[in-house]
Coordinates of C-alpha atoms and ligand atoms in Angstrom, one line a residue:
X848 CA 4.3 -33.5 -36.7
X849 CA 3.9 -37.0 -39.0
X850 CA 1.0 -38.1 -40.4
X851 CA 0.3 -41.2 -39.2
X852 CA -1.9 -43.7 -41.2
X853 CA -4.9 -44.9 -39.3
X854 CA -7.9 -47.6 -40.4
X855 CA -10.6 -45.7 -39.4
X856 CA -9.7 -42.6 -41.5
X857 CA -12.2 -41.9 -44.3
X858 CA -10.2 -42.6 -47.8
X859 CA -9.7 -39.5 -49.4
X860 CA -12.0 -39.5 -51.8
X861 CA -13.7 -36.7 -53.7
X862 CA -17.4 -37.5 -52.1
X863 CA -18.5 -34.2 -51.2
X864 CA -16.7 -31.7 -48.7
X865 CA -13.6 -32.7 -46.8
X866 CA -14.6 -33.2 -42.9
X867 CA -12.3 -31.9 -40.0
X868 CA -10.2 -35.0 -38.4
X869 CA -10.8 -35.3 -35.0
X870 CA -8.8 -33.7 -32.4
X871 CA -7.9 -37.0 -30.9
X872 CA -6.8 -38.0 -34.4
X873 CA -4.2 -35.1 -34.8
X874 CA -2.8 -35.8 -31.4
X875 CA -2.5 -39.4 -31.8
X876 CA -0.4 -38.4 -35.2
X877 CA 1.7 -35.9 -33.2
X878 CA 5.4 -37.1 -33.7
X879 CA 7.2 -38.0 -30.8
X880 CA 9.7 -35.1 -30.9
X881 CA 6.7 -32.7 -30.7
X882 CA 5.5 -35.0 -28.0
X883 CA 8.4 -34.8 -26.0
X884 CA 9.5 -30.5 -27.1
X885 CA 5.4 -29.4 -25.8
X886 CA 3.9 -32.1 -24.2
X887 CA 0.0 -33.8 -25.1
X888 CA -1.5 -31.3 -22.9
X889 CA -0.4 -28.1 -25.2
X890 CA -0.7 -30.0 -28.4
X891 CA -3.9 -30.5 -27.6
X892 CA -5.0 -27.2 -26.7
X893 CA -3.4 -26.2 -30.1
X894 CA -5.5 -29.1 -32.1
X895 CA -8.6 -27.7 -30.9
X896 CA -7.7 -23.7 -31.4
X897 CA -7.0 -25.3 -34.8
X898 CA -10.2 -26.9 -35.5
X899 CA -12.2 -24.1 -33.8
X900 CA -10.6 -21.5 -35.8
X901 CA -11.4 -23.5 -39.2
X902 CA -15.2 -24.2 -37.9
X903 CA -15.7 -20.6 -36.8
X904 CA -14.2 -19.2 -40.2
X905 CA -16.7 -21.6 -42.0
X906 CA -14.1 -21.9 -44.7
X907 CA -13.5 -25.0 -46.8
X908 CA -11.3 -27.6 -45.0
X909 CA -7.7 -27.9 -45.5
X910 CA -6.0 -31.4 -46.0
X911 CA -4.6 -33.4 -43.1
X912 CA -1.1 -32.1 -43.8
X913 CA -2.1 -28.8 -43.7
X914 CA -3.9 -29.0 -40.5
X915 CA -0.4 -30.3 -38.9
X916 CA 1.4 -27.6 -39.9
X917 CA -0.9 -25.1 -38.8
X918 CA -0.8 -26.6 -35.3
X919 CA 2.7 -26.6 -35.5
X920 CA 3.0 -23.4 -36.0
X921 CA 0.9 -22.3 -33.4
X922 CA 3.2 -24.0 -31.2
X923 CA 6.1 -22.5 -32.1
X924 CA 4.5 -19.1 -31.6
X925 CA 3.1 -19.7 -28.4
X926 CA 6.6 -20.4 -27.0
X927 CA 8.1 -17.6 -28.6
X928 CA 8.6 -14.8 -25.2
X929 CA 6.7 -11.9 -25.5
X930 CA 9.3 -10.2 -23.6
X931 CA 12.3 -10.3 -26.1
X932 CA 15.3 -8.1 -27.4
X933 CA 14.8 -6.1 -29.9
X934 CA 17.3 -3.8 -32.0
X935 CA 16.7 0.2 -30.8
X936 CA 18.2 2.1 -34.1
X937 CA 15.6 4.8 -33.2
X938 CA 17.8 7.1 -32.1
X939 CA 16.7 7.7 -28.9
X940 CA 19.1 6.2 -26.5
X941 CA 17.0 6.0 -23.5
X942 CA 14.1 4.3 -25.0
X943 CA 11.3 4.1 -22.5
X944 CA 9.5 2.4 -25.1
X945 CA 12.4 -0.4 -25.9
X946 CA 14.1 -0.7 -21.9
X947 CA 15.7 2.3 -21.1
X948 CA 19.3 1.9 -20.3
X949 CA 21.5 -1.3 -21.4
X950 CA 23.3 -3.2 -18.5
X951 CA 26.8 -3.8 -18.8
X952 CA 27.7 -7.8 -18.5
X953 CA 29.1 -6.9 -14.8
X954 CA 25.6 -6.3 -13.7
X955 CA 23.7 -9.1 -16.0
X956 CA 26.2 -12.0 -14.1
X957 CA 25.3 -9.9 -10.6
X958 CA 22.0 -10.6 -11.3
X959 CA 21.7 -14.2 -12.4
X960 CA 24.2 -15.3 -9.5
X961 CA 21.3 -14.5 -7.2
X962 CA 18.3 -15.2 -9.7
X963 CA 18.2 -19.0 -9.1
X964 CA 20.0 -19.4 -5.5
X965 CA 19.2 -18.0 -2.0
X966 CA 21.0 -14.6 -1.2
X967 CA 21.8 -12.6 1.7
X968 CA 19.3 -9.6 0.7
X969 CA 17.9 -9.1 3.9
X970 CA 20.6 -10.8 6.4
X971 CA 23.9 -9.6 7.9
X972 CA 26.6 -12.3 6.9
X973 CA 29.0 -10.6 9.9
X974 CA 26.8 -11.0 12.6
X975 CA 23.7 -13.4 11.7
X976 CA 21.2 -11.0 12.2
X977 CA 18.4 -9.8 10.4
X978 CA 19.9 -7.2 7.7
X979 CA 18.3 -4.3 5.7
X980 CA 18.0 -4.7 1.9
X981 CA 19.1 -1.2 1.2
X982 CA 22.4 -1.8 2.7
X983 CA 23.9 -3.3 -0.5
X984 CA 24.3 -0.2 -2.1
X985 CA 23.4 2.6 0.3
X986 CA 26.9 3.1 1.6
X987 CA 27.9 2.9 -2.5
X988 CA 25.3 5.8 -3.5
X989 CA 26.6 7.9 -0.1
X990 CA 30.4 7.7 -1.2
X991 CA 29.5 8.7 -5.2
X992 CA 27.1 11.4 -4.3
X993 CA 27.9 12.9 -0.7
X994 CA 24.9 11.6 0.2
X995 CA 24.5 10.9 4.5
X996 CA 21.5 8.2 3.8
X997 CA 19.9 6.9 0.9
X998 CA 17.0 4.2 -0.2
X999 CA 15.9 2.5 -3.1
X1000 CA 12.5 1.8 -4.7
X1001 CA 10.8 0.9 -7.5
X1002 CA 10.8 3.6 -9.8
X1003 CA 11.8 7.8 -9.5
X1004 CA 8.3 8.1 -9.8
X1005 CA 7.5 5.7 -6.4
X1006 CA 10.6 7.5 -5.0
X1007 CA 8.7 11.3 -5.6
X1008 CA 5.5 10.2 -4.3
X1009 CA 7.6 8.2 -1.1
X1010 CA 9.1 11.6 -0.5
X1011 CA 6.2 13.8 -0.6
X1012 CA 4.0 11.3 1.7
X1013 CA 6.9 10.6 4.2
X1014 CA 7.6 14.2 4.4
X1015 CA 4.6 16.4 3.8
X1016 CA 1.5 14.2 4.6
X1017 CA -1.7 16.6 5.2
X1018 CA 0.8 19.7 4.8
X1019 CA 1.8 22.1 2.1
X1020 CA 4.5 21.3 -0.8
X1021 CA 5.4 24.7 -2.0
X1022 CA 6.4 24.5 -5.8
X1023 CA 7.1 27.2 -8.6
X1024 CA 4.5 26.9 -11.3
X1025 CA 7.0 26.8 -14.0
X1026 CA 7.7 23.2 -12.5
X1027 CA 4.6 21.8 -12.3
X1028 CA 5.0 19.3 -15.1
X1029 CA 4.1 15.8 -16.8
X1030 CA 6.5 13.5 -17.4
X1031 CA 6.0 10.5 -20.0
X1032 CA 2.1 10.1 -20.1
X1033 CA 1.2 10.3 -17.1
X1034 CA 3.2 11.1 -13.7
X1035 CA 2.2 14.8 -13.4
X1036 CA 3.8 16.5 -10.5
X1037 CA -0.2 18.0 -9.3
X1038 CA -1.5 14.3 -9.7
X1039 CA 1.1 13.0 -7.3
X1040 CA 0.8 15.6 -5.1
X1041 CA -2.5 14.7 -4.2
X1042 CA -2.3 11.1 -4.5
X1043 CA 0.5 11.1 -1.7
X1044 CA -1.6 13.5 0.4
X1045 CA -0.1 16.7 0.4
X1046 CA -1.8 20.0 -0.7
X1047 CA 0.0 21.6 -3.8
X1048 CA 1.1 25.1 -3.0
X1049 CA 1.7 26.7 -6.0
X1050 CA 4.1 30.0 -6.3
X1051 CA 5.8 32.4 -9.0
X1052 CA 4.3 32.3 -12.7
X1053 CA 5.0 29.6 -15.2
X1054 CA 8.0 31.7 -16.9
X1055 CA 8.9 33.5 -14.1
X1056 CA 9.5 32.3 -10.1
X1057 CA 11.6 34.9 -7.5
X1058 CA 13.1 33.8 -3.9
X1059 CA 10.4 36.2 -2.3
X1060 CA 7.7 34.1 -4.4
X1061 CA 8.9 31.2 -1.9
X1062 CA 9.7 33.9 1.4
X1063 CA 5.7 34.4 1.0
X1064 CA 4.4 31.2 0.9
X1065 CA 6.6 29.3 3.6
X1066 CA 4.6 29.1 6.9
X1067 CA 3.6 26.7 9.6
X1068 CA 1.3 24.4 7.4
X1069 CA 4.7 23.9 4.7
X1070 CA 5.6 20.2 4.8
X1071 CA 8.2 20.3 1.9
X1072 CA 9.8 23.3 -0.4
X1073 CA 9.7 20.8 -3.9
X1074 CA 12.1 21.4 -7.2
X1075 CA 11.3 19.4 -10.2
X1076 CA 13.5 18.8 -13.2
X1077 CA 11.4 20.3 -15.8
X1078 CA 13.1 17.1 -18.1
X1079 CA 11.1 16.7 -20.9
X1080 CA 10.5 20.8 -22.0
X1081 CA 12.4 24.0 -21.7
X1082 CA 11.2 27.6 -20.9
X1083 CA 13.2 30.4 -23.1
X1084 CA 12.8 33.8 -23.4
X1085 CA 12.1 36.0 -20.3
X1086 CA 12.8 33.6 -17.2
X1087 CA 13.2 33.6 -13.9
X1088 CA 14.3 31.0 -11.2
X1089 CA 15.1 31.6 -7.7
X1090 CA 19.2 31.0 -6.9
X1091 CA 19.1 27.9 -6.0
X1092 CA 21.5 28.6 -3.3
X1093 CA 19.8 31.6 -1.8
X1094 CA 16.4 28.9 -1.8
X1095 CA 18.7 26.9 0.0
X1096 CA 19.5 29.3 2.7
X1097 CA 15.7 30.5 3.2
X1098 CA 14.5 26.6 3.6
X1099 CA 17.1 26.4 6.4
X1100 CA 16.5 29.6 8.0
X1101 CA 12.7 28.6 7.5
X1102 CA 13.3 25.1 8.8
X1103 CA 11.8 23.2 6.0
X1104 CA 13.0 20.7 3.8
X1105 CA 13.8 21.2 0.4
X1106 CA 13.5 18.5 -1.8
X1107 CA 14.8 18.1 -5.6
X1108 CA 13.6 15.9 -7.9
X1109 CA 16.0 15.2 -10.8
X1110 CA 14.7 12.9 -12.5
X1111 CA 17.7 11.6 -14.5
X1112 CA 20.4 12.4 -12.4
X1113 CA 23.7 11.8 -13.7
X1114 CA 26.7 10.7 -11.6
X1115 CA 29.7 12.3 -13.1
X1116 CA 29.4 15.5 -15.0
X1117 CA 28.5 14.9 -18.6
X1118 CA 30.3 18.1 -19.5
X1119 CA 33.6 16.5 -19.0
X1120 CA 32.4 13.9 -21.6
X1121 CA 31.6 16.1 -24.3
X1122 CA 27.8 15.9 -23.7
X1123 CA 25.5 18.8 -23.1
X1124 CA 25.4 19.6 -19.2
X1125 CA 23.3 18.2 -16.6
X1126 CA 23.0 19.0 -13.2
X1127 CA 25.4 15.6 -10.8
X1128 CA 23.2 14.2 -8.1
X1129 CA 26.3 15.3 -5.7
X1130 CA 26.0 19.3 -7.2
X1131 CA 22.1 19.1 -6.3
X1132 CA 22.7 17.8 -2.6
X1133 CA 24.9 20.9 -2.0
X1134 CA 21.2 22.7 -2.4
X1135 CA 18.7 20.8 -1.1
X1136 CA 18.2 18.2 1.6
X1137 CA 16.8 15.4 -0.4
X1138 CA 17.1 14.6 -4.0
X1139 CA 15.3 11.6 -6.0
X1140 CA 16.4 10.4 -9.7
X1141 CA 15.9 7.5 -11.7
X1142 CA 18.0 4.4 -11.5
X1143 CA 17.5 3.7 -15.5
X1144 CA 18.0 6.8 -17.3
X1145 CA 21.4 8.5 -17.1
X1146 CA 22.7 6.5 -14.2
X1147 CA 22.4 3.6 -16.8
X1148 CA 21.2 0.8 -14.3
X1149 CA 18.2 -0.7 -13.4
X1150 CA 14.6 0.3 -13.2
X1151 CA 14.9 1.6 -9.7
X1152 CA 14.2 5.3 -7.9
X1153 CA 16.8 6.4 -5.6
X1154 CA 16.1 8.9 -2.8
X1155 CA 19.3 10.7 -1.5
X1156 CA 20.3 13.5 1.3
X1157 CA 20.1 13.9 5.1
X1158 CA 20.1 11.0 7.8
X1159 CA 17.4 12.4 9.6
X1160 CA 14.9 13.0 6.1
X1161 CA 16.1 9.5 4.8
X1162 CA 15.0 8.0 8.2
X1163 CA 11.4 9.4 7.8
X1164 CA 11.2 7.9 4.0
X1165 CA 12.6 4.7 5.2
X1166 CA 10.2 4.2 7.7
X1167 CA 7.1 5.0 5.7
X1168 CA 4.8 2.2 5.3
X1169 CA 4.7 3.0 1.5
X1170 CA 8.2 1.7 1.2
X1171 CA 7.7 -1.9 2.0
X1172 CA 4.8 -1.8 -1.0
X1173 CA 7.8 0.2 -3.3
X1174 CA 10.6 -1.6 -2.7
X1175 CA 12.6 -3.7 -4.8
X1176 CA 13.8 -7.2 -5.7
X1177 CA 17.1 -8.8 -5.0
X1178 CA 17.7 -8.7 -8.5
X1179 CA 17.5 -4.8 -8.6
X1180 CA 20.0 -4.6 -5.9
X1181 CA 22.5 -7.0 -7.9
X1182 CA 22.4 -5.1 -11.4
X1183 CA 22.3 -1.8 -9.5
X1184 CA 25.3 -3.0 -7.1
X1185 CA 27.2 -3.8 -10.1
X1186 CA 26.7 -0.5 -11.8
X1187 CA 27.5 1.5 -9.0
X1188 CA 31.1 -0.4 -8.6
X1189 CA 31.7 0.8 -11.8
X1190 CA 31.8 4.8 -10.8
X1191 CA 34.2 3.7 -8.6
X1192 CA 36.8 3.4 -12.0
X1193 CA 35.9 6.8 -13.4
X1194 CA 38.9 6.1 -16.1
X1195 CA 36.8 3.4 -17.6
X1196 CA 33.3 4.3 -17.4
X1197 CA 33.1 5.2 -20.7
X1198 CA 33.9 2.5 -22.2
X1199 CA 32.2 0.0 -19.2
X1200 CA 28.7 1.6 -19.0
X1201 CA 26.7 1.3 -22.0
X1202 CA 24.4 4.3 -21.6
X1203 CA 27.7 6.4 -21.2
X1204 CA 29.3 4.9 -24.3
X1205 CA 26.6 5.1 -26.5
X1206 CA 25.9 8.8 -25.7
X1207 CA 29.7 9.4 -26.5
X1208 CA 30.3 8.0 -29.8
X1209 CA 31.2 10.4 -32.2
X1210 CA 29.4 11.4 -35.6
X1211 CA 32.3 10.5 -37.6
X1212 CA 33.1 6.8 -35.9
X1213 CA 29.4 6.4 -36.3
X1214 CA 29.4 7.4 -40.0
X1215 CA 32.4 4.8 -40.9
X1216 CA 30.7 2.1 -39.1
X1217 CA 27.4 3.0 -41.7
X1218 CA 29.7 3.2 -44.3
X1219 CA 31.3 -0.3 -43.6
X1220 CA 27.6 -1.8 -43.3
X1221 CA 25.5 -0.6 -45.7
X1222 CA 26.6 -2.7 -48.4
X1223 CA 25.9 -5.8 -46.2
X1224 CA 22.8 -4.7 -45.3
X1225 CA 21.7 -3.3 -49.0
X1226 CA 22.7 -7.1 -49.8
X1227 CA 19.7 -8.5 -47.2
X1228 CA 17.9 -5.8 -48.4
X1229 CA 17.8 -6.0 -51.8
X1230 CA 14.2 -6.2 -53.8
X1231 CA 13.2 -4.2 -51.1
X1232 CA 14.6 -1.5 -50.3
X1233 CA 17.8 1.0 -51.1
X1234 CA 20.1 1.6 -48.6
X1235 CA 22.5 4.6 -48.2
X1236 CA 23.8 6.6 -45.4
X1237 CA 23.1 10.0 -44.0
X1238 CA 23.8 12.4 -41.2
X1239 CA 21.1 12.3 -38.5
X1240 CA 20.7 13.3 -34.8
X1241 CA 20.0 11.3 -31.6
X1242 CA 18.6 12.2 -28.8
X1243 CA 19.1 11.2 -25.1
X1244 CA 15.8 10.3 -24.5
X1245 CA 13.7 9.5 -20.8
X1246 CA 13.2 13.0 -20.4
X1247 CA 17.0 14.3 -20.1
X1248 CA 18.3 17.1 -21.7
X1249 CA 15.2 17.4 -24.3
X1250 CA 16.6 20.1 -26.2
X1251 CA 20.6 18.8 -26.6
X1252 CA 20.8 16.5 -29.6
X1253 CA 23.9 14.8 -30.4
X1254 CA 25.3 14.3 -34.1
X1255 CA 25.0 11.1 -35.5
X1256 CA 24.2 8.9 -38.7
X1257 CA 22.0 6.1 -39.9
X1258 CA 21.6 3.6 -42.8
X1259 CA 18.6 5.0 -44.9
X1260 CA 16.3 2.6 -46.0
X1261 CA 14.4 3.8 -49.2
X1262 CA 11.6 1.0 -49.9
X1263 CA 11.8 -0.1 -53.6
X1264 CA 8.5 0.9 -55.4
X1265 CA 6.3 -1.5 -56.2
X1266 CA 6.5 -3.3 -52.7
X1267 CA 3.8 -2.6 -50.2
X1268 CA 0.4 -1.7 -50.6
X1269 CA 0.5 0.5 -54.3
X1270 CA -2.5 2.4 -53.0
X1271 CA -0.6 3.7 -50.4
X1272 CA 2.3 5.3 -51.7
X1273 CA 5.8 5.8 -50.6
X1274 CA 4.4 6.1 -47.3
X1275 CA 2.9 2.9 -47.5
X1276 CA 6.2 1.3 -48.3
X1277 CA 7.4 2.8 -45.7
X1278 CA 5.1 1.3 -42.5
X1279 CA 5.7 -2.2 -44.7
X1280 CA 9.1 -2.2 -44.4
X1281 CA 9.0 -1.1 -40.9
X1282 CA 6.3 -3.8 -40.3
X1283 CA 8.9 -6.2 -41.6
X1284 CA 11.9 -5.3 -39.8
X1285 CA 9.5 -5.8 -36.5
X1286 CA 8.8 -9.7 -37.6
X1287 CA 12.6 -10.4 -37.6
X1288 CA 14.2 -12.6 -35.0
X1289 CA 15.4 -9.9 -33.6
X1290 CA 13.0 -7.1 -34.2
X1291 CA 14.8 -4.0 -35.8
X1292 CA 13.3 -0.9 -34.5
X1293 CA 14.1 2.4 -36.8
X1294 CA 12.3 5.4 -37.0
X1295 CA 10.4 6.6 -40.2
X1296 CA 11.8 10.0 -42.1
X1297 CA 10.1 10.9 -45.2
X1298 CA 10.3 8.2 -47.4
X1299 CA 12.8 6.5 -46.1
X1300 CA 13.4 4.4 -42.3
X1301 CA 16.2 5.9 -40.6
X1302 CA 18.7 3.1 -38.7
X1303 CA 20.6 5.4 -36.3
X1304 CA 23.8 3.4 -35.6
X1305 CA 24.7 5.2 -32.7
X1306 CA 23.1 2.7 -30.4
X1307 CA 24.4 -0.7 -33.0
X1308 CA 27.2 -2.4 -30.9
X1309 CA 26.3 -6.5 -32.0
X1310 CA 26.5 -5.6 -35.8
X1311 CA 26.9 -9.7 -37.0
X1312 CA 23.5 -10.1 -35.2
X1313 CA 22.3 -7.2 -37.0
X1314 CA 23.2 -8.9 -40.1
X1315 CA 21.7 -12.3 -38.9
X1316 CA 18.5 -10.8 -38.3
X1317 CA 18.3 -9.2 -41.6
X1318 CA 19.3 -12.4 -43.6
X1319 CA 15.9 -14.0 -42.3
X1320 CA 13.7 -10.8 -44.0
X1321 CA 10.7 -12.5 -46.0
X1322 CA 10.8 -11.8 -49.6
X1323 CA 9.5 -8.7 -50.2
X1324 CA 6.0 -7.9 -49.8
Ligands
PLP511 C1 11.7 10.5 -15.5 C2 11.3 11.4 -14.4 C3 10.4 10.9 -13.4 C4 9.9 9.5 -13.4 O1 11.0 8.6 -13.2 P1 10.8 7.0 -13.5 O2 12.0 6.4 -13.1 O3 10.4 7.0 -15.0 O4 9.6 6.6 -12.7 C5 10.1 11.8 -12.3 N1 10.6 13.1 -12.3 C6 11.3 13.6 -13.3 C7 11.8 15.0 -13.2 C8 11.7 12.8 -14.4 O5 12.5 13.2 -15.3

């Protein structure tokens, strides 16, 4: 903003302490590009959380010129998103943290072609009528997973509790104690159980769970036989699962449901990628009658909850009253649409589907992409920190496959002594540099190792905006 000369301005002279301009001064001096980029109304509210903050400091007064550019930066931060990208070298692939999986550009234009104009979510384009939302991809999800019905929610998590209220309100879920767990914070399998209204029946011992365990238990107050991906921990040692298959054959016999809940659930067979195993959503409806799995985690779509399996079941959940409050947005079906179609050209997945290409780059393409960088970045870099490159491991992430870790390597960071607070050590140096690499434009995210910040490259596909972000570091500090 200019300065604008006015009459009625005190002259600057050195009679005593300097007073604060008035907020109607400050605007009238705002220049009109300012005018026109925020508007009087915002420049405004900024003059005056200006001034206040001054007055309520107490401190001494800055100049005129001063006060302008404090305003204008204010400004400038309070358009800044607070939902932005960021740069996930953590590691961890499927960040919960920094948005789970990455969309591939198929699904992004799906979902801004019906962002900003009308759709046909909910109507039939053949006949007129009124349509079903789920219809865009339920016939998709059937032909990829063998699936006879299938609905979409919010999150797995809406998609568990939509099962176990649809299916087993006011009756028994039976479920083996060694799969009674917590995922992420704070969606515990008991907690849910409860919550949707159905009385946990708990069988077997946490290490330890036999097909007699579930024989026993089944009776006429069983609403549900329930199987949870234990996702984020592993029993060893001395274990015991019933055969899933035999379980099968007793829920039939028995005439109750069986429901699995995978959590990630992966389309094709990881296996056949290189990638540790984990069970296909099409492999768990051969043994149970409904499963559920997350639409953002190895399926590499959208934040959604898919629930999978028998006409009949998936009539029940559809018609629950819980799934009008847990459905999703048009925008949801678009992205996840997109992804789906992808499947359909198994040849290119890999290289289509983000998730799926990120978890299959190897070590030693990896290391020569660190190798390549690291003098470019050491050049950003330099008064601050040392770079080099190292071996490392990633990790899936969201839960799958928590003890598989896959090869990788990462730009090492080693903070240059003598920045950061000295009191603090190289530890200190350490949450400075992070600090700093979190004020970029585009935040880079690493995670801390020793003294040093680890930059796994395995998730780096946009390295010149890598380097663009870097180039606007700070000097060090
Ligand atoms: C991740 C997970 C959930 C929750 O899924 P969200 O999509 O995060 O809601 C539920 N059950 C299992 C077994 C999981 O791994």
């Amino acid at each position: 903003m200019s300065s604008s000369a006015q009459t009625r301005s005190p002259p600057a002279a050195a009679q005593g302490p300097r007073r604060l301009p008035s907020v109607e001064r400050l605007v009238g001096g705002a220049a009109p590009e300012a005018l026109a980029a925020y508007g009087r109304t915002a420049i405004t509210e900024a003059v005056r959380a200006v001034l206040a903050g001054i007055r309520a400091e107490g401190a001494s007064v800055p100049d005129e010129s001063a006060l302008r550019a404090a305003v204008a930066e204010r400004l400038v931060a309070e358009r800044r998103p607070s939902l932005r990208p960021v740069f996930n070298l953590t590691g961890t692939v499927l960040h919960t943290n920094l948005g789970r999986a990455l969309l591939p550009r198929s699904a992004v234009e799906a979902v801004a072609a019906v962002m900003g104009q009308a759709s046909n979510l909910e109507f039939d384009l053949a006949s007129g009528a009124r349509g079903e939302r789920d219809d865009h991809v339920e016939s998709l999800i059937c032909r990829l997973t063998g699936a006879e019905a299938a609905v979409v929610v919010n999150n797995n998590a809406a998609a568990v509790l939509l099962v176990l209220n649809a299916l087993a309100m006011r009756k028994e879920v039976i479920v083996s104690r060694g799969e009674l767990v917590e995922i992420g914070g704070s969606f515990r399998i008991p907690d849910v159980m409860v919550r949707a209204g159905c009385r946990l029946r708990e069988v077997g011992t946490t290490n330890r769970t036999h097909l007699r365990d579930f024989a026993e238990a089944i009776g006429p107050r069983t609403g549900l036989v329930m199987k949870v991906h234990p996702s984020n921990y592993a029993i060893a040692g001395f274990t015991a699962a019933a055969d899933p298959d035999a379980l099968h054959g007793l829920c039939r016999e028995r005439g109750v449901p069986l429901a699995d809940d995978l959590g990630s659930g992966s389309l094709v067979d990881l296996a056949a990628y290189g990638l540790p195993p984990e069970p296909t959503v099409r492999a768990a409806l051969a043994r149970a009658d409904v499963v559920t799995f997350s639409g953002d985690k190895l399926l590499g779509a959208v934040q959604c909850g898919i629930v999978a399996g028998r006409k009949a079941l998936i009539a029940r959940v559809r018609k629950n009253p819980l799934k009008r409050a847990l459905r999703v947005d048009k925008m949801t079906y678009a992205a996840l649409e997109a992804v789906l179609r992808l499947y359909l050209h198994p040849e290119r997945l890999a290289e289509e589907l983000p998730t799926l290409r990120l978890l299959t780059r190897d070590r030693a393409a990896i290391a020569a992409r660190a190798r390549n960088l690291a003098p470019a970045v050491a050049d950003r870099l330099s008064g601050s920190a040392t770079v080099s490159v190292a071996d490392c491991i990633s990790q899936i992430g969201s839960g799958a496959l928590p003890v598989e870790t896959l090869p990788s390597a990462a730009l090492v960071l080693t903070p240059d002594a003598g920045t950061g607070d000295p009191r603090r050590g190289a530890g200190g140096r350490c949450k400075r540099l992070a600090e700093r690499l979190r004020t970029l434009p585009v935040p880079v995210i690493g995670r801390i190792s020793g003294d040093a910040i680890l930059l796994d490259l395995r998730t780096l596909e946009d390295e010149a905006g890598f380097l663009d972000s870097l180039a606007a570091l700070q000097p060090r500090g």
